[in-house]
Structure formats: C-alpha cells, structure tokens
Amino acid sequence: MSNKTQLMLKKYKEDNLDNSSKRSLELNDSKSLIFKVLLIGSLGVGKQALLNRLSSNSFNQPLDLGEKKNNITISSSYEIKIVIYQRKLDDVNYLIQFMKPPTIDFLNLHDFIGHKTCRAFYEKSDGIILIFDIWSKDTLTELEKYYYTSKENQNQIIHKPIYMILGNKKDLIQTQPNVLHNKIPDKCITDFVNDLDGTFFEISAKSGENVQEAIDVFLR
C-alpha cells in the first residue's frame, strides 16, 4: 500500500467514517471520491479471492492487508479487515474501502448485525456487495438471511446503501461442464436479485472474468 493511500485511510478513519455517503478530496491534483463497501458472503464463496483479484490482479497470491492498524477491531469476537482499492473511471479517481467482516455463524447473525459497532459500519456504508457460490444454493439462502435480517435494522438508518450481488466461480462452467446440473437455477437467482432491486453479475475471481466490469457498474 502506498504512503498516499495509507494517509488517505488514516484521514478516513480519523474522520470516524463520516455520515456523508460521498466525500471528495484532492489526491495528486485530481478529484477523488471515497466509498465504503461491505463485502458479505458465506465461507468459501470467494470473498478473499475477489479482494486478491482486485488488489493484485491475481488469484493465488496472498493478500497483504498491511500493518495491524489497517484492521479495525469491533470487539474480541468481531474483526473487520480493510482493503483499499483505487480505480480511475471517467476522469475521476475512486478510492474504495472494501471491508470484509468475518464469516458469521448465521445462527448468531442477528446478534452480529445488532452489535452497535457493526451497525455503525452498516449505517455508513455506501454499498454492500453480496457474494455467493453459483454452485451452492445454501450460500444464496444464507445471503437471503443476511439481507432480510439487516432490513430489520434499517428503520433506524437514514442513509441506505446500494446493493450488488455477485455469483462467483463462473469459470467452472468452462472447466467442469459435467457439473452444470449443480448450478443454481437462474430463476432462484433472478427472484433474489429482483427482491433486492440490485445489480447482478456472474464473475470468476479465479480468472478475473467480469470482475472489473462489475466494479465499474457498481461505481456508476
């Protein structure tokens, strides 16, 4: 992570995640926008792989999360990892703060979302990216649980985040066509996406297919 990015993150954290959903500042004499995005998904759906792809354009390379100060501790049980991603689009420099909460036991999901610090992160998020495995219906069901449980807290939230849904592991369609019968039916996915009124992409964090396209649409 560059010194400029570290300074940007330091300023962002010192501002205590201001309520404004979009804040502009100057970076290298060009306009920059900061966005905070939560990354949510079950164990094994590819959240870390997606961050690896965005941060280093690789699949297997371990993600360097930087020094301990770049981790925000909610409590002894809940830790959120922060990854900074920069993208220039339409002459605007975007600084995206991806935040990956720990994988939550969905039996304890209500307690997690109700935790005052977690709720503060949720309230001040510009967007939430929901990730599932297109070969595992359970991971889609768990996203539904997350989404509808989080909606219970939205009556206290003024700023509503936007949603994007990503179905990961698209590469298996080409590499393992013999397992196509295991793919989640399109109707199940479509119904879920329509309920959220969000944008949906099938991606492959492994090959990088549709990853950049999805993020660009999310920013616009």
PDB file of C-alpha atoms in Angstrom:
ATOM      1  CA  MET A   1       0.000   0.000   0.000  1.00  0.00           C
ATOM      2  CA  SER A   2       1.447   3.382  -0.999  1.00  0.00           C
ATOM      3  CA  ASN A   3       2.149   6.143   1.533  1.00  0.00           C
ATOM      4  CA  LYS A   4      -0.521   8.312  -0.076  1.00  0.00           C
ATOM      5  CA  THR A   5      -3.100   5.555   0.264  1.00  0.00           C
ATOM      6  CA  GLN A   6      -2.120   4.958   3.890  1.00  0.00           C
ATOM      7  CA  LEU A   7      -2.503   8.672   4.605  1.00  0.00           C
ATOM      8  CA  MET A   8      -5.884   8.619   2.890  1.00  0.00           C
ATOM      9  CA  LEU A   9      -7.015   5.684   5.008  1.00  0.00           C
ATOM     10  CA  LYS A  10      -5.684   7.378   8.156  1.00  0.00           C
ATOM     11  CA  LYS A  11      -7.669  10.523   7.369  1.00  0.00           C
ATOM     12  CA  TYR A  12     -10.750   8.443   6.605  1.00  0.00           C
ATOM     13  CA  LYS A  13     -10.522   6.611   9.917  1.00  0.00           C
ATOM     14  CA  GLU A  14      -9.803   9.815  11.844  1.00  0.00           C
ATOM     15  CA  ASP A  15     -12.971  11.270  10.372  1.00  0.00           C
ATOM     16  CA  ASN A  16     -14.722   8.351  12.118  1.00  0.00           C
ATOM     17  CA  LEU A  17     -16.420   7.211   8.940  1.00  0.00           C
ATOM     18  CA  ASP A  18     -18.370  10.432   8.402  1.00  0.00           C
ATOM     19  CA  ASN A  19     -22.070  10.004   7.606  1.00  0.00           C
ATOM     20  CA  SER A  20     -21.714  11.527   4.143  1.00  0.00           C
ATOM     21  CA  SER A  21     -22.123   8.804   1.544  1.00  0.00           C
ATOM     22  CA  LYS A  22     -19.776  10.516  -0.889  1.00  0.00           C
ATOM     23  CA  ARG A  23     -16.870  12.741   0.030  1.00  0.00           C
ATOM     24  CA  SER A  24     -14.472  14.378  -2.362  1.00  0.00           C
ATOM     25  CA  LEU A  25     -10.877  15.420  -1.761  1.00  0.00           C
ATOM     26  CA  GLU A  26      -7.716  16.145  -3.673  1.00  0.00           C
ATOM     27  CA  LEU A  27      -5.209  13.392  -4.446  1.00  0.00           C
ATOM     28  CA  ASN A  28      -2.330  14.111  -6.817  1.00  0.00           C
ATOM     29  CA  ASP A  29      -4.153  17.242  -8.007  1.00  0.00           C
ATOM     30  CA  SER A  30      -7.117  15.208  -9.297  1.00  0.00           C
ATOM     31  CA  LYS A  31     -10.595  14.818  -7.895  1.00  0.00           C
ATOM     32  CA  SER A  32     -11.065  11.680  -5.832  1.00  0.00           C
ATOM     33  CA  LEU A  33     -14.136  10.089  -4.308  1.00  0.00           C
ATOM     34  CA  ILE A  34     -14.114   7.788  -1.298  1.00  0.00           C
ATOM     35  CA  PHE A  35     -16.610   4.954  -0.992  1.00  0.00           C
ATOM     36  CA  LYS A  36     -17.022   2.402   1.794  1.00  0.00           C
ATOM     37  CA  VAL A  37     -18.239  -1.019   0.675  1.00  0.00           C
ATOM     38  CA  LEU A  38     -19.022  -4.062   2.820  1.00  0.00           C
ATOM     39  CA  LEU A  39     -18.275  -7.495   1.376  1.00  0.00           C
ATOM     40  CA  ILE A  40     -20.655 -10.177   2.653  1.00  0.00           C
ATOM     41  CA  GLY A  41     -20.792 -13.888   1.913  1.00  0.00           C
ATOM     42  CA  SER A  42     -20.583 -17.375   3.365  1.00  0.00           C
ATOM     43  CA  LEU A  43     -17.406 -19.314   3.993  1.00  0.00           C
ATOM     44  CA  GLY A  44     -15.777 -20.470   0.762  1.00  0.00           C
ATOM     45  CA  VAL A  45     -17.693 -18.290  -1.713  1.00  0.00           C
ATOM     46  CA  GLY A  46     -14.557 -16.371  -2.715  1.00  0.00           C
ATOM     47  CA  LYS A  47     -14.559 -13.080  -0.794  1.00  0.00           C
ATOM     48  CA  GLN A  48     -10.823 -13.227  -0.177  1.00  0.00           C
ATOM     49  CA  ALA A  49     -10.187 -14.370  -3.756  1.00  0.00           C
ATOM     50  CA  LEU A  50     -12.139 -11.363  -5.031  1.00  0.00           C
ATOM     51  CA  LEU A  51     -10.044  -8.998  -2.923  1.00  0.00           C
ATOM     52  CA  ASN A  52      -6.881 -10.708  -4.165  1.00  0.00           C
ATOM     53  CA  ARG A  53      -8.053 -10.188  -7.732  1.00  0.00           C
ATOM     54  CA  LEU A  54      -8.802  -6.511  -7.137  1.00  0.00           C
ATOM     55  CA  SER A  55      -5.652  -5.737  -5.180  1.00  0.00           C
ATOM     56  CA  SER A  56      -3.049  -7.650  -7.186  1.00  0.00           C
ATOM     57  CA  ASN A  57      -4.919  -8.968 -10.257  1.00  0.00           C
ATOM     58  CA  SER A  58      -4.074 -12.483  -9.130  1.00  0.00           C
ATOM     59  CA  PHE A  59      -5.870 -15.481  -7.699  1.00  0.00           C
ATOM     60  CA  ASN A  60      -3.353 -17.379  -5.595  1.00  0.00           C
ATOM     61  CA  GLN A  61      -1.169 -14.570  -4.304  1.00  0.00           C
ATOM     62  CA  PRO A  62      -1.848 -13.935  -0.605  1.00  0.00           C
ATOM     63  CA  LEU A  63      -3.402 -10.566   0.112  1.00  0.00           C
ATOM     64  CA  ASP A  64      -1.207  -8.157   2.040  1.00  0.00           C
ATOM     65  CA  LEU A  65      -3.515  -6.427   4.463  1.00  0.00           C
ATOM     66  CA  GLY A  66      -0.733  -4.160   5.707  1.00  0.00           C
ATOM     67  CA  GLU A  67       0.012  -3.355   9.303  1.00  0.00           C
ATOM     68  CA  LYS A  68      -2.223  -4.156  12.219  1.00  0.00           C
ATOM     69  CA  LYS A  69      -3.527  -0.585  12.232  1.00  0.00           C
ATOM     70  CA  ASN A  70      -5.299  -1.361   8.959  1.00  0.00           C
ATOM     71  CA  ASN A  71      -7.559  -3.816  10.778  1.00  0.00           C
ATOM     72  CA  ILE A  72     -10.474  -2.349  12.669  1.00  0.00           C
ATOM     73  CA  THR A  73     -11.468  -4.383  15.702  1.00  0.00           C
ATOM     74  CA  ILE A  74     -15.150  -4.333  16.540  1.00  0.00           C
ATOM     75  CA  SER A  75     -14.729  -6.465  19.629  1.00  0.00           C
ATOM     76  CA  SER A  76     -12.777  -9.503  20.729  1.00  0.00           C
ATOM     77  CA  SER A  77     -15.141 -11.604  18.609  1.00  0.00           C
ATOM     78  CA  TYR A  78     -15.670  -9.458  15.532  1.00  0.00           C
ATOM     79  CA  GLU A  79     -12.861  -8.150  13.333  1.00  0.00           C
ATOM     80  CA  ILE A  80     -13.282  -6.346  10.031  1.00  0.00           C
ATOM     81  CA  LYS A  81     -10.429  -6.326   7.541  1.00  0.00           C
ATOM     82  CA  ILE A  82      -9.929  -3.270   5.350  1.00  0.00           C
ATOM     83  CA  VAL A  83      -8.539  -3.282   1.825  1.00  0.00           C
ATOM     84  CA  ILE A  84      -8.036  -0.127  -0.219  1.00  0.00           C
ATOM     85  CA  TYR A  85      -8.634  -0.262  -3.974  1.00  0.00           C
ATOM     86  CA  GLN A  86      -8.043   2.598  -6.392  1.00  0.00           C
ATOM     87  CA  ARG A  87      -9.741   2.901  -9.762  1.00  0.00           C
ATOM     88  CA  LYS A  88      -9.803   5.775 -12.269  1.00  0.00           C
ATOM     89  CA  LEU A  89     -13.050   5.930 -14.208  1.00  0.00           C
ATOM     90  CA  ASP A  90     -14.448   8.744 -16.343  1.00  0.00           C
ATOM     91  CA  ASP A  91     -11.605  11.052 -15.229  1.00  0.00           C
ATOM     92  CA  VAL A  92     -12.471  10.537 -11.574  1.00  0.00           C
ATOM     93  CA  ASN A  93     -10.146   8.738  -9.169  1.00  0.00           C
ATOM     94  CA  TYR A  94     -12.135   6.405  -6.918  1.00  0.00           C
ATOM     95  CA  LEU A  95     -10.777   5.198  -3.599  1.00  0.00           C
ATOM     96  CA  ILE A  96     -12.852   2.223  -2.475  1.00  0.00           C
ATOM     97  CA  GLN A  97     -12.573   0.935   1.063  1.00  0.00           C
ATOM     98  CA  PHE A  98     -13.595  -2.725   0.891  1.00  0.00           C
ATOM     99  CA  MET A  99     -14.438  -4.098   4.317  1.00  0.00           C
ATOM    100  CA  LYS A 100     -14.611  -7.858   4.838  1.00  0.00           C
ATOM    101  CA  PRO A 101     -16.305  -8.902   8.082  1.00  0.00           C
ATOM    102  CA  PRO A 102     -15.546 -12.335   9.496  1.00  0.00           C
ATOM    103  CA  THR A 103     -17.652 -15.244   8.320  1.00  0.00           C
ATOM    104  CA  ILE A 104     -20.595 -15.261  10.680  1.00  0.00           C
ATOM    105  CA  ASP A 105     -22.441 -18.252  12.049  1.00  0.00           C
ATOM    106  CA  PHE A 106     -25.897 -17.426  10.746  1.00  0.00           C
ATOM    107  CA  LEU A 107     -27.426 -18.639  13.995  1.00  0.00           C
ATOM    108  CA  ASN A 108     -25.718 -15.610  15.567  1.00  0.00           C
ATOM    109  CA  LEU A 109     -26.369 -13.283  12.648  1.00  0.00           C
ATOM    110  CA  HIS A 110     -28.985 -11.184  14.419  1.00  0.00           C
ATOM    111  CA  ASP A 111     -26.637 -10.534  17.343  1.00  0.00           C
ATOM    112  CA  PHE A 112     -23.828  -9.592  14.948  1.00  0.00           C
ATOM    113  CA  ILE A 113     -25.884  -7.104  12.939  1.00  0.00           C
ATOM    114  CA  GLY A 114     -27.373  -5.710  16.134  1.00  0.00           C
ATOM    115  CA  HIS A 115     -23.924  -5.081  17.639  1.00  0.00           C
ATOM    116  CA  LYS A 116     -23.647  -1.278  17.942  1.00  0.00           C
ATOM    117  CA  THR A 117     -20.287  -1.041  16.154  1.00  0.00           C
ATOM    118  CA  CYS A 118     -21.302  -3.359  13.337  1.00  0.00           C
ATOM    119  CA  ARG A 119     -24.486  -1.345  12.948  1.00  0.00           C
ATOM    120  CA  ALA A 120     -22.388   1.827  12.670  1.00  0.00           C
ATOM    121  CA  PHE A 121     -20.400   0.297   9.813  1.00  0.00           C
ATOM    122  CA  TYR A 122     -23.586  -0.778   8.081  1.00  0.00           C
ATOM    123  CA  GLU A 123     -25.234   2.613   8.508  1.00  0.00           C
ATOM    124  CA  LYS A 124     -22.297   4.428   6.923  1.00  0.00           C
ATOM    125  CA  SER A 125     -21.734   2.042   4.036  1.00  0.00           C
ATOM    126  CA  ASP A 126     -22.145   3.430   0.555  1.00  0.00           C
ATOM    127  CA  GLY A 127     -22.682  -0.068  -0.790  1.00  0.00           C
ATOM    128  CA  ILE A 128     -22.897  -3.729   0.132  1.00  0.00           C
ATOM    129  CA  ILE A 129     -21.647  -6.458  -2.187  1.00  0.00           C
ATOM    130  CA  LEU A 130     -23.306  -9.812  -1.535  1.00  0.00           C
ATOM    131  CA  ILE A 131     -21.331 -12.798  -2.826  1.00  0.00           C
ATOM    132  CA  PHE A 132     -22.494 -16.374  -3.256  1.00  0.00           C
ATOM    133  CA  ASP A 133     -21.275 -19.524  -4.978  1.00  0.00           C
ATOM    134  CA  ILE A 134     -23.367 -20.208  -8.094  1.00  0.00           C
ATOM    135  CA  TRP A 135     -22.904 -23.938  -7.443  1.00  0.00           C
ATOM    136  CA  SER A 136     -24.194 -23.870  -3.857  1.00  0.00           C
ATOM    137  CA  LYS A 137     -27.802 -22.927  -3.161  1.00  0.00           C
ATOM    138  CA  ASP A 138     -27.046 -22.854   0.566  1.00  0.00           C
ATOM    139  CA  THR A 139     -24.792 -19.830   0.059  1.00  0.00           C
ATOM    140  CA  LEU A 140     -27.630 -17.975  -1.682  1.00  0.00           C
ATOM    141  CA  THR A 141     -30.037 -18.911   1.104  1.00  0.00           C
ATOM    142  CA  GLU A 142     -27.598 -17.560   3.683  1.00  0.00           C
ATOM    143  CA  LEU A 143     -27.358 -14.275   1.774  1.00  0.00           C
ATOM    144  CA  GLU A 144     -31.142 -14.025   1.922  1.00  0.00           C
ATOM    145  CA  LYS A 145     -30.944 -14.486   5.695  1.00  0.00           C
ATOM    146  CA  TYR A 146     -28.333 -11.760   5.942  1.00  0.00           C
ATOM    147  CA  TYR A 147     -30.269  -9.339   3.782  1.00  0.00           C
ATOM    148  CA  TYR A 148     -33.650  -9.740   5.450  1.00  0.00           C
ATOM    149  CA  THR A 149     -32.139  -9.696   8.940  1.00  0.00           C
ATOM    150  CA  SER A 150     -30.277  -6.496   8.117  1.00  0.00           C
ATOM    151  CA  LYS A 151     -33.518  -4.947   6.857  1.00  0.00           C
ATOM    152  CA  GLU A 152     -34.858  -5.200  10.402  1.00  0.00           C
ATOM    153  CA  ASN A 153     -32.314  -2.575  11.426  1.00  0.00           C
ATOM    154  CA  GLN A 154     -32.938  -0.229   8.523  1.00  0.00           C
ATOM    155  CA  ASN A 155     -35.750   1.668  10.224  1.00  0.00           C
ATOM    156  CA  GLN A 156     -33.001   3.354  12.262  1.00  0.00           C
ATOM    157  CA  ILE A 157     -30.865   4.145   9.212  1.00  0.00           C
ATOM    158  CA  ILE A 158     -31.143   7.381   7.264  1.00  0.00           C
ATOM    159  CA  HIS A 159     -28.580   6.559   4.608  1.00  0.00           C
ATOM    160  CA  LYS A 160     -29.479   3.366   2.732  1.00  0.00           C
ATOM    161  CA  PRO A 161     -26.611   1.545   0.991  1.00  0.00           C
ATOM    162  CA  ILE A 162     -26.927   0.247  -2.545  1.00  0.00           C
ATOM    163  CA  TYR A 163     -26.568  -3.462  -3.230  1.00  0.00           C
ATOM    164  CA  MET A 164     -24.738  -5.517  -5.811  1.00  0.00           C
ATOM    165  CA  ILE A 165     -24.974  -9.299  -5.991  1.00  0.00           C
ATOM    166  CA  LEU A 166     -22.078 -11.348  -7.338  1.00  0.00           C
ATOM    167  CA  GLY A 167     -22.317 -15.034  -8.211  1.00  0.00           C
ATOM    168  CA  ASN A 168     -18.768 -16.370  -8.079  1.00  0.00           C
ATOM    169  CA  LYS A 169     -16.995 -19.383  -9.651  1.00  0.00           C
ATOM    170  CA  LYS A 170     -18.290 -18.810 -13.176  1.00  0.00           C
ATOM    171  CA  ASP A 171     -15.067 -20.368 -14.501  1.00  0.00           C
ATOM    172  CA  LEU A 172     -16.362 -23.836 -13.585  1.00  0.00           C
ATOM    173  CA  ILE A 173     -18.899 -23.582 -16.424  1.00  0.00           C
ATOM    174  CA  GLN A 174     -15.994 -23.918 -18.850  1.00  0.00           C
ATOM    175  CA  THR A 175     -13.580 -26.044 -16.847  1.00  0.00           C
ATOM    176  CA  GLN A 176     -16.076 -28.539 -15.420  1.00  0.00           C
ATOM    177  CA  PRO A 177     -19.096 -28.654 -17.784  1.00  0.00           C
ATOM    178  CA  ASN A 178     -20.050 -32.058 -16.388  1.00  0.00           C
ATOM    179  CA  VAL A 179     -21.300 -30.396 -13.186  1.00  0.00           C
ATOM    180  CA  LEU A 180     -23.650 -27.927 -14.882  1.00  0.00           C
ATOM    181  CA  HIS A 181     -26.619 -29.714 -13.343  1.00  0.00           C
ATOM    182  CA  ASN A 182     -25.414 -28.481  -9.929  1.00  0.00           C
ATOM    183  CA  LYS A 183     -25.678 -24.813 -10.865  1.00  0.00           C
ATOM    184  CA  ILE A 184     -28.312 -22.797  -9.004  1.00  0.00           C
ATOM    185  CA  PRO A 185     -31.367 -22.359 -11.269  1.00  0.00           C
ATOM    186  CA  ASP A 186     -31.473 -18.948 -12.915  1.00  0.00           C
ATOM    187  CA  LYS A 187     -34.984 -18.301 -11.572  1.00  0.00           C
ATOM    188  CA  CYS A 188     -33.795 -18.608  -7.945  1.00  0.00           C
ATOM    189  CA  ILE A 189     -31.086 -16.059  -8.607  1.00  0.00           C
ATOM    190  CA  THR A 190     -33.386 -13.734 -10.550  1.00  0.00           C
ATOM    191  CA  ASP A 191     -36.020 -13.751  -7.795  1.00  0.00           C
ATOM    192  CA  PHE A 192     -33.404 -12.865  -5.177  1.00  0.00           C
ATOM    193  CA  VAL A 193     -31.885 -10.076  -7.282  1.00  0.00           C
ATOM    194  CA  ASN A 194     -35.324  -8.615  -8.017  1.00  0.00           C
ATOM    195  CA  ASP A 195     -36.196  -8.563  -4.318  1.00  0.00           C
ATOM    196  CA  LEU A 196     -33.069  -6.536  -3.612  1.00  0.00           C
ATOM    197  CA  ASP A 197     -33.500  -4.315  -6.637  1.00  0.00           C
ATOM    198  CA  GLY A 198     -29.751  -4.687  -7.118  1.00  0.00           C
ATOM    199  CA  THR A 199     -27.400  -5.357  -9.991  1.00  0.00           C
ATOM    200  CA  PHE A 200     -26.218  -8.911 -10.586  1.00  0.00           C
ATOM    201  CA  PHE A 201     -23.072 -10.268 -12.232  1.00  0.00           C
ATOM    202  CA  GLU A 202     -21.731 -13.775 -12.557  1.00  0.00           C
ATOM    203  CA  ILE A 203     -17.987 -13.494 -12.034  1.00  0.00           C
ATOM    204  CA  SER A 204     -14.874 -15.573 -11.621  1.00  0.00           C
ATOM    205  CA  ALA A 205     -12.406 -14.333  -9.036  1.00  0.00           C
ATOM    206  CA  LYS A 206     -10.101 -17.092 -10.293  1.00  0.00           C
ATOM    207  CA  SER A 207      -9.942 -15.971 -13.940  1.00  0.00           C
ATOM    208  CA  GLY A 208     -10.960 -12.355 -13.382  1.00  0.00           C
ATOM    209  CA  GLU A 209     -13.941 -12.650 -15.735  1.00  0.00           C
ATOM    210  CA  ASN A 210     -16.476  -9.829 -15.228  1.00  0.00           C
ATOM    211  CA  VAL A 211     -14.779  -8.618 -12.033  1.00  0.00           C
ATOM    212  CA  GLN A 212     -13.685  -5.230 -13.338  1.00  0.00           C
ATOM    213  CA  GLU A 213     -16.916  -4.810 -15.280  1.00  0.00           C
ATOM    214  CA  ALA A 214     -18.963  -5.432 -12.134  1.00  0.00           C
ATOM    215  CA  ILE A 215     -16.997  -2.935 -10.055  1.00  0.00           C
ATOM    216  CA  ASP A 216     -17.254  -0.287 -12.783  1.00  0.00           C
ATOM    217  CA  VAL A 217     -21.048  -0.696 -12.920  1.00  0.00           C
ATOM    218  CA  PHE A 218     -21.185  -0.526  -9.131  1.00  0.00           C
ATOM    219  CA  LEU A 219     -19.285   2.788  -9.137  1.00  0.00           C
ATOM    220  CA  ARG A 220     -21.552   4.319 -11.753  1.00  0.00           C
TER     221      ARG A 220
END
